[in-house]
mmCIF file of C-alpha atoms in Angstrom:
data_model
loop_
_atom_site.group_PDB
_atom_site.id
_atom_site.type_symbol
_atom_site.label_atom_id
_atom_site.label_comp_id
_atom_site.label_asym_id
_atom_site.label_seq_id
_atom_site.Cartn_x
_atom_site.Cartn_y
_atom_site.Cartn_z
ATOM 1 C CA MET A 980 -21.663 11.663 -40.869
ATOM 2 C CA ASN A 981 -19.742 9.491 -38.388
ATOM 3 C CA VAL A 982 -17.740 6.760 -40.081
ATOM 4 C CA LYS A 983 -15.412 4.491 -38.173
ATOM 5 C CA PRO A 984 -11.828 5.324 -39.218
ATOM 6 C CA ASP A 985 -10.129 3.073 -41.743
ATOM 7 C CA PHE A 986 -6.798 1.923 -40.314
ATOM 8 C CA SER A 987 -5.841 -0.086 -43.400
ATOM 9 C CA LYS A 988 -3.203 2.468 -44.430
ATOM 10 C CA ASN A 989 -1.310 1.854 -41.201
ATOM 11 C CA ALA A 990 0.237 -1.594 -41.348
ATOM 12 C CA ASN A 991 0.745 -1.865 -37.599
ATOM 13 C CA LEU A 992 -2.844 -0.924 -36.802
ATOM 14 C CA ALA A 993 -4.244 -3.056 -39.586
ATOM 15 C CA ALA A 994 -2.394 -6.038 -38.123
ATOM 16 C CA THR A 995 -4.389 -5.706 -34.903
ATOM 17 C CA ALA A 996 -7.807 -5.027 -36.492
ATOM 18 C CA PRO A 997 -10.631 -5.503 -35.794
ATOM 19 C CA ALA A 998 -10.296 -3.535 -32.580
ATOM 20 C CA TYR A 999 -12.624 -2.978 -29.659
ATOM 21 C CA LEU A 1000 -11.082 0.302 -28.530
ATOM 22 C CA SER A 1001 -9.442 2.420 -31.232
ATOM 23 C CA ILE A 1002 -7.508 5.642 -30.811
ATOM 24 C CA TYR A 1003 -6.788 7.351 -34.100
ATOM 25 C CA ASP A 1004 -4.473 10.345 -34.563
ATOM 26 C CA MET A 1005 -5.033 11.790 -31.065
ATOM 27 C CA HIS A 1006 -3.474 15.180 -30.289
ATOM 28 C CA ALA A 1007 -3.741 16.656 -26.797
ATOM 29 C CA TYR A 1008 -2.534 19.726 -24.945
ATOM 30 C CA TYR A 1009 -2.213 20.955 -21.388
ATOM 31 C CA GLY A 1010 -2.397 24.691 -21.910
ATOM 32 C CA GLU A 1011 0.341 25.496 -24.412
ATOM 33 C CA SER A 1012 2.164 22.190 -23.847
ATOM 34 C CA TYR A 1013 1.757 19.788 -26.769
ATOM 35 C CA ILE A 1014 1.672 16.448 -24.914
ATOM 36 C CA ILE A 1015 0.164 13.861 -27.290
ATOM 37 C CA GLN A 1016 1.360 14.252 -30.845
ATOM 38 C CA GLY A 1017 -0.831 12.174 -33.121
ATOM 39 C CA ILE A 1018 -0.949 8.680 -31.619
ATOM 40 C CA SER A 1019 -2.955 5.748 -32.978
ATOM 41 C CA PHE A 1020 -3.388 2.285 -31.487
ATOM 42 C CA ASN A 1021 -5.957 -0.486 -31.091
ATOM 43 C CA VAL A 1022 -6.989 -2.649 -28.150
ATOM 44 C CA HIS A 1023 -8.838 -5.952 -28.537
ATOM 45 C CA GLU A 1024 -11.856 -6.924 -26.476
ATOM 46 C CA GLY A 1025 -10.813 -8.686 -23.266
ATOM 47 C CA GLU A 1026 -7.170 -7.743 -23.737
ATOM 48 C CA ILE A 1027 -4.822 -6.204 -21.166
ATOM 49 C CA LEU A 1028 -2.701 -3.480 -22.752
ATOM 50 C CA ALA A 1029 0.261 -1.972 -20.899
ATOM 51 C CA LEU A 1030 0.719 1.704 -21.841
ATOM 52 C CA LEU A 1031 4.311 2.451 -20.881
ATOM 53 C CA GLY A 1032 6.982 5.117 -21.083
ATOM 54 C CA ARG A 1033 9.158 7.364 -18.963
ATOM 55 C CA ASN A 1034 7.725 10.122 -16.778
ATOM 56 C CA GLY A 1035 6.238 12.847 -18.956
ATOM 57 C CA ALA A 1036 5.810 10.594 -21.990
ATOM 58 C CA GLY A 1037 2.052 11.220 -22.118
ATOM 59 C CA LYS A 1038 0.599 8.064 -20.564
ATOM 60 C CA THR A 1039 -1.799 9.679 -18.092
ATOM 61 C CA THR A 1040 -2.764 12.264 -20.701
ATOM 62 C CA THR A 1041 -3.730 9.441 -23.051
ATOM 63 C CA LEU A 1042 -5.916 7.745 -20.424
ATOM 64 C CA ARG A 1043 -7.655 10.995 -19.520
ATOM 65 C CA GLY A 1044 -8.159 11.759 -23.205
ATOM 66 C CA ILE A 1045 -9.832 8.379 -23.760
ATOM 67 C CA ALA A 1046 -12.067 9.015 -20.732
ATOM 68 C CA ARG A 1047 -12.946 12.442 -22.198
ATOM 69 C CA MET A 1048 -11.935 14.337 -19.065
ATOM 70 C CA ASP A 1049 -11.885 18.136 -19.197
ATOM 71 C CA ASP A 1050 -8.110 17.997 -19.041
ATOM 72 C CA PRO A 1051 -6.229 17.492 -21.258
ATOM 73 C CA GLN A 1052 -7.680 19.388 -24.191
ATOM 74 C CA VAL A 1053 -7.960 16.874 -27.030
ATOM 75 C CA THR A 1054 -7.864 19.041 -30.114
ATOM 76 C CA TYR A 1055 -7.871 16.412 -32.840
ATOM 77 C CA GLY A 1056 -8.364 12.698 -33.320
ATOM 78 C CA GLU A 1057 -10.949 9.971 -32.974
ATOM 79 C CA ILE A 1058 -11.733 7.541 -30.158
ATOM 80 C CA TRP A 1059 -13.989 4.560 -30.852
ATOM 81 C CA LEU A 1060 -15.340 1.996 -28.400
ATOM 82 C CA ASP A 1061 -17.304 -0.949 -29.735
ATOM 83 C CA HIS A 1062 -18.330 1.061 -32.833
ATOM 84 C CA GLN A 1063 -19.350 4.107 -30.783
ATOM 85 C CA HIS A 1064 -17.482 7.371 -31.249
ATOM 86 C CA LEU A 1065 -16.370 8.866 -27.933
ATOM 87 C CA HIS A 1066 -14.449 11.835 -29.324
ATOM 88 C CA THR A 1067 -17.537 14.071 -29.414
ATOM 89 C CA MET A 1068 -18.643 13.132 -25.884
ATOM 90 C CA LYS A 1069 -18.206 14.583 -22.411
ATOM 91 C CA SER A 1070 -16.705 12.425 -19.665
ATOM 92 C CA HIS A 1071 -20.074 11.435 -18.158
ATOM 93 C CA GLN A 1072 -21.295 10.323 -21.593
ATOM 94 C CA ALA A 1073 -18.149 8.244 -22.190
ATOM 95 C CA ALA A 1074 -18.658 6.684 -18.752
ATOM 96 C CA LYS A 1075 -22.201 5.649 -19.679
ATOM 97 C CA CYS A 1076 -20.813 4.074 -22.858
ATOM 98 C CA GLY A 1077 -18.539 1.855 -20.770
ATOM 99 C CA ILE A 1078 -15.321 3.726 -19.939
ATOM 100 C CA GLY A 1079 -14.166 3.288 -16.345
ATOM 101 C CA LEU A 1080 -11.177 5.388 -15.252
ATOM 102 C CA VAL A 1081 -9.338 4.676 -11.987
ATOM 103 C CA PRO A 1082 -7.087 7.726 -11.517
ATOM 104 C CA GLU A 1083 -3.721 7.682 -9.796
ATOM 105 C CA ASP A 1084 -5.123 9.429 -6.693
ATOM 106 C CA ARG A 1085 -8.006 6.871 -6.558
ATOM 107 C CA SER A 1086 -10.491 9.679 -5.765
ATOM 108 C CA ILE A 1087 -12.125 7.945 -2.809
ATOM 109 C CA ILE A 1088 -14.911 10.233 -1.565
ATOM 110 C CA PRO A 1089 -14.298 11.502 1.984
ATOM 111 C CA GLY A 1090 -17.095 11.034 4.510
ATOM 112 C CA LEU A 1091 -18.525 7.975 2.741
ATOM 113 C CA THR A 1092 -18.104 4.373 3.824
ATOM 114 C CA VAL A 1093 -16.839 1.666 1.504
ATOM 115 C CA GLU A 1094 -20.396 0.607 0.755
ATOM 116 C CA GLU A 1095 -21.582 4.168 0.208
ATOM 117 C CA ASN A 1096 -18.767 4.751 -2.305
ATOM 118 C CA LEU A 1097 -19.991 1.707 -4.225
ATOM 119 C CA GLN A 1098 -23.649 2.652 -3.947
ATOM 120 C CA LEU A 1099 -22.927 6.141 -5.230
ATOM 121 C CA ALA A 1100 -21.290 4.680 -8.326
ATOM 122 C CA GLN A 1101 -24.453 2.685 -9.005
ATOM 123 C CA ILE A 1102 -26.686 5.752 -9.033
ATOM 124 C CA VAL A 1103 -25.493 6.244 -12.595
ATOM 125 C CA GLU A 1104 -27.120 3.807 -15.003
ATOM 126 C CA PRO A 1105 -26.438 1.208 -16.242
ATOM 127 C CA ILE A 1106 -25.498 -0.728 -13.109
ATOM 128 C CA GLY A 1107 -22.677 -3.242 -13.439
ATOM 129 C CA TRP A 1108 -21.543 -5.800 -10.878
ATOM 130 C CA SER A 1109 -23.673 -6.128 -7.752
ATOM 131 C CA ILE A 1110 -22.168 -5.034 -4.445
ATOM 132 C CA ASP A 1111 -22.273 -8.616 -3.169
ATOM 133 C CA ARG A 1112 -20.335 -9.749 -6.239
ATOM 134 C CA LEU A 1113 -17.771 -7.000 -5.618
ATOM 135 C CA TYR A 1114 -17.370 -8.178 -2.025
ATOM 136 C CA ASP A 1115 -16.768 -11.703 -3.349
ATOM 137 C CA LEU A 1116 -14.051 -10.259 -5.596
ATOM 138 C CA PHE A 1117 -12.579 -8.115 -2.787
ATOM 139 C CA PRO A 1118 -13.333 -9.852 0.549
ATOM 140 C CA ARG A 1119 -11.402 -7.146 2.422
ATOM 141 C CA LEU A 1120 -13.905 -4.561 1.261
ATOM 142 C CA GLY A 1121 -16.753 -6.701 2.544
ATOM 143 C CA GLU A 1122 -15.073 -6.859 5.940
ATOM 144 C CA ARG A 1123 -14.722 -3.061 5.956
ATOM 145 C CA ARG A 1124 -18.003 -2.129 4.301
ATOM 146 C CA LYS A 1125 -18.969 0.266 7.122
ATOM 147 C CA GLN A 1126 -15.515 1.869 7.363
ATOM 148 C CA GLU A 1127 -14.883 5.287 5.828
ATOM 149 C CA GLY A 1128 -13.174 4.733 2.495
ATOM 150 C CA VAL A 1129 -10.384 7.273 2.969
ATOM 151 C CA THR A 1130 -9.255 5.498 6.178
ATOM 152 C CA LEU A 1131 -8.431 2.266 4.328
ATOM 153 C CA SER A 1132 -4.854 1.248 3.602
ATOM 154 C CA GLY A 1133 -3.401 2.174 0.216
ATOM 155 C CA GLY A 1134 -3.993 -1.292 -1.180
ATOM 156 C CA GLU A 1135 -7.554 -1.402 0.102
ATOM 157 C CA GLN A 1136 -8.242 2.026 -1.385
ATOM 158 C CA GLN A 1137 -6.985 0.733 -4.741
ATOM 159 C CA MET A 1138 -9.332 -2.239 -4.434
ATOM 160 C CA LEU A 1139 -12.198 0.126 -3.650
ATOM 161 C CA ALA A 1140 -11.361 2.325 -6.642
ATOM 162 C CA ILE A 1141 -11.395 -0.696 -8.964
ATOM 163 C CA ALA A 1142 -14.586 -2.054 -7.377
ATOM 164 C CA ARG A 1143 -16.260 1.331 -7.792
ATOM 165 C CA ALA A 1144 -15.435 1.276 -11.505
ATOM 166 C CA LEU A 1145 -16.881 -2.233 -11.834
ATOM 167 C CA ALA A 1146 -20.034 -1.158 -9.999
ATOM 168 C CA ARG A 1147 -21.006 0.467 -13.275
ATOM 169 C CA ASP A 1148 -21.435 -1.533 -16.472
ATOM 170 C CA ILE A 1149 -17.980 -0.848 -17.884
ATOM 171 C CA LYS A 1150 -16.432 -2.251 -21.031
ATOM 172 C CA VAL A 1151 -12.949 -0.772 -20.636
ATOM 173 C CA LEU A 1152 -11.037 -0.314 -17.371
ATOM 174 C CA LEU A 1153 -8.371 2.415 -17.466
ATOM 175 C CA LEU A 1154 -5.868 2.101 -14.601
ATOM 176 C CA ASP A 1155 -3.381 4.867 -13.812
ATOM 177 C CA GLU A 1156 -0.465 3.671 -11.635
ATOM 178 C CA PRO A 1157 -2.465 1.030 -9.723
ATOM 179 C CA TYR A 1158 0.643 -0.410 -7.983
ATOM 180 C CA GLU A 1159 2.065 2.870 -6.718
ATOM 181 C CA GLY A 1160 3.086 2.688 -3.072
ATOM 182 C CA LEU A 1161 1.800 -0.856 -2.600
ATOM 183 C CA ALA A 1162 3.659 -3.788 -1.078
ATOM 184 C CA PRO A 1163 4.474 -6.649 -3.496
ATOM 185 C CA VAL A 1164 1.995 -8.977 -1.748
ATOM 186 C CA ILE A 1165 -0.812 -6.465 -2.359
ATOM 187 C CA VAL A 1166 0.279 -6.044 -5.977
ATOM 188 C CA ASP A 1167 0.026 -9.834 -6.341
ATOM 189 C CA GLU A 1168 -3.530 -9.706 -5.018
ATOM 190 C CA ILE A 1169 -4.554 -6.892 -7.353
ATOM 191 C CA GLU A 1170 -3.018 -8.688 -10.343
ATOM 192 C CA LYS A 1171 -5.058 -11.810 -9.571
ATOM 193 C CA THR A 1172 -8.122 -9.584 -9.545
ATOM 194 C CA LEU A 1173 -7.208 -8.041 -12.900
ATOM 195 C CA ILE A 1174 -6.803 -11.506 -14.402
ATOM 196 C CA HIS A 1175 -10.282 -12.406 -13.123
ATOM 197 C CA ILE A 1176 -11.661 -9.189 -14.617
ATOM 198 C CA LYS A 1177 -10.046 -10.101 -17.940
ATOM 199 C CA GLU A 1178 -11.740 -13.516 -17.773
ATOM 200 C CA GLN A 1179 -15.067 -11.680 -17.543
ATOM 201 C CA GLY A 1180 -14.342 -10.082 -20.931
ATOM 202 C CA ILE A 1181 -13.450 -6.600 -19.697
ATOM 203 C CA THR A 1182 -10.718 -4.796 -21.613
ATOM 204 C CA THR A 1183 -7.997 -3.150 -19.510
ATOM 205 C CA VAL A 1184 -5.438 -0.442 -20.270
ATOM 206 C CA ILE A 1185 -2.856 -0.125 -17.509
ATOM 207 C CA VAL A 1186 -0.354 2.700 -17.034
ATOM 208 C CA GLU A 1187 2.328 1.630 -14.585
ATOM 209 C CA GLN A 1188 5.865 2.701 -13.686
ATOM 210 C CA ASN A 1189 6.617 -0.858 -12.562
ATOM 211 C CA ALA A 1190 6.938 -1.812 -16.201
ATOM 212 C CA VAL A 1191 8.109 -5.390 -15.652
ATOM 213 C CA ARG A 1192 5.074 -6.239 -13.496
ATOM 214 C CA ALA A 1193 2.766 -4.612 -16.036
ATOM 215 C CA LEU A 1194 4.389 -6.455 -18.947
ATOM 216 C CA GLU A 1195 4.172 -9.808 -17.162
ATOM 217 C CA LEU A 1196 0.442 -9.219 -16.736
ATOM 218 C CA ALA A 1197 -0.335 -7.704 -20.151
ATOM 219 C CA ASP A 1198 -1.021 -9.267 -23.536
ATOM 220 C CA ARG A 1199 0.306 -6.300 -25.509
ATOM 221 C CA ALA A 1200 2.245 -3.105 -24.924
ATOM 222 C CA VAL A 1201 2.360 0.385 -26.364
ATOM 223 C CA ILE A 1202 5.377 2.518 -25.451
ATOM 224 C CA LEU A 1203 5.229 6.305 -25.606
ATOM 225 C CA ASP A 1204 8.162 8.683 -25.831
ATOM 226 C CA THR A 1205 7.568 12.458 -25.717
ATOM 227 C CA GLY A 1206 3.997 12.081 -26.913
ATOM 228 C CA SER A 1207 4.603 9.643 -29.783
ATOM 229 C CA ILE A 1208 4.404 5.869 -30.076
ATOM 230 C CA VAL A 1209 7.767 4.160 -30.416
ATOM 231 C CA PHE A 1210 6.552 0.569 -29.979
ATOM 232 C CA ASP A 1211 3.281 -1.291 -30.473
ATOM 233 C CA GLY A 1212 3.420 -5.057 -30.129
ATOM 234 C CA THR A 1213 3.280 -7.943 -27.684
ATOM 235 C CA ALA A 1214 4.338 -7.607 -24.074
ATOM 236 C CA ALA A 1215 6.617 -10.603 -24.551
ATOM 237 C CA GLU A 1216 8.551 -8.736 -27.262
ATOM 238 C CA VAL A 1217 9.342 -5.938 -24.810
ATOM 239 C CA LEU A 1218 10.383 -8.344 -22.079
ATOM 240 C CA GLU A 1219 12.730 -10.042 -24.532
ATOM 241 C CA ASN A 1220 14.242 -6.808 -25.928
ATOM 242 C CA ALA A 1221 16.796 -5.425 -23.466
ATOM 243 C CA GLU A 1222 17.766 -2.556 -25.772
ATOM 244 C CA LEU A 1223 14.154 -1.362 -26.099
ATOM 245 C CA ARG A 1224 13.605 -1.566 -22.342
ATOM 246 C CA SER A 1225 16.798 0.317 -21.600
ATOM 247 C CA GLU A 1226 16.184 3.116 -24.087
ATOM 248 C CA TYR A 1227 12.529 3.837 -23.375
ATOM 249 C CA LEU A 1228 11.736 2.305 -19.963
ATOM 250 C CA ALA A 1229 15.076 2.556 -18.138
ATOM 251 C CA ILE A 1230 14.928 -1.119 -17.095
#
């Protein structure tokens, strides 16, 4: 019998309940490497959560575990989205339940135009935002709709990757290093888009090495260190705590 986990024994988790996305006691491996060592945290509906930590802390592993990718191997734990248990699902099933992962490499499909990348995403039901609505959100993509996606600039490819996620009916957007290699002006543009997405009620979890930019955007933050959670609270608390930032984020 599937019963949603009771977080009442964990004061920190209980303080954030009820949650929309809940990760409970997740353990994950890459081969013999024990990467995620029993983490638990909640994310509210419509919230932006910054998942932070130094390189190798387990951030990407956590995102891929939530999305139920084949790697890493999640050996124990529970993942709940809007009262649905994802921890028994494959990645395509989790996607149909509303998980949208934008990986660090963006995974733009070679040989397909911008529009074809978006259309391909909509082959999988249920369909989310219309292509016209996505072009309103990202006018640059509309201007380049017939251009091959892999020939776009880095910032435009990031826009396409986010638009492709929204082309399905997602509830949670998982972003892995969305600002990497982008000029500050492009980061500004993407952040405005993420704020608009938040206003539409979509929950976002963002992994980003530019921790200050992520914290300024986010409502809350979870900080990982060697596969364990060392902080779970508001983004403002991290911005105001120089000792915490120095020890775990090197800023």
